[in-house]
Amino acid sequence: MPVVPAYLTSAGPPVPEALAALRAAGHRRIAVAAHLPAPGRFTQALAGCGAWTVSEPPADHPRVARLVLERYEASARGTAAVRAARLAC
């Protein structure tokens, strides 16, 4: 199975071009694995791109929410440690 990058932004190739190239190579059931964190304008654009299927954004998955919270907490702890070190100087 070929995997090709495609973009909805100014980077290229754009999604329609990548889909057309895959179809020209004989592929008919083309899936798009979206790397978009939440629903919105880009996921709506992908929904109408003509692919056989498009993945859903992972935004509301409990593991994603847990990961975001863990990283926020780690960042907050790191920020507190940096402030404490500055005060000690």
Phi, psi and omega in degrees: 000125176284148174234126180231143175282152174206154189226152175257003182250199182287346176291160181231164004280153175289158183305310180302323179293317179296318177297317180298320180294319178294319178296320179297333178275002175100003180275134184246320180261089185258124179256142177249121175263101184280134176254059180244130187287334185210159177297151179167204184301317182290320178293326176294321178296319179293325180302329181257018186280347179093007177287159177298318176207154179228132181291153177278152175290146184274011191307318186263012178286134182304326180292325178293314179300319179296317179298315179300315180297315179299318180291323177296313180299318179297319178295317179297319178296318179296320178296318179295321180294321179295316179298317180297320179294322178294320180293330182286340182287000000 
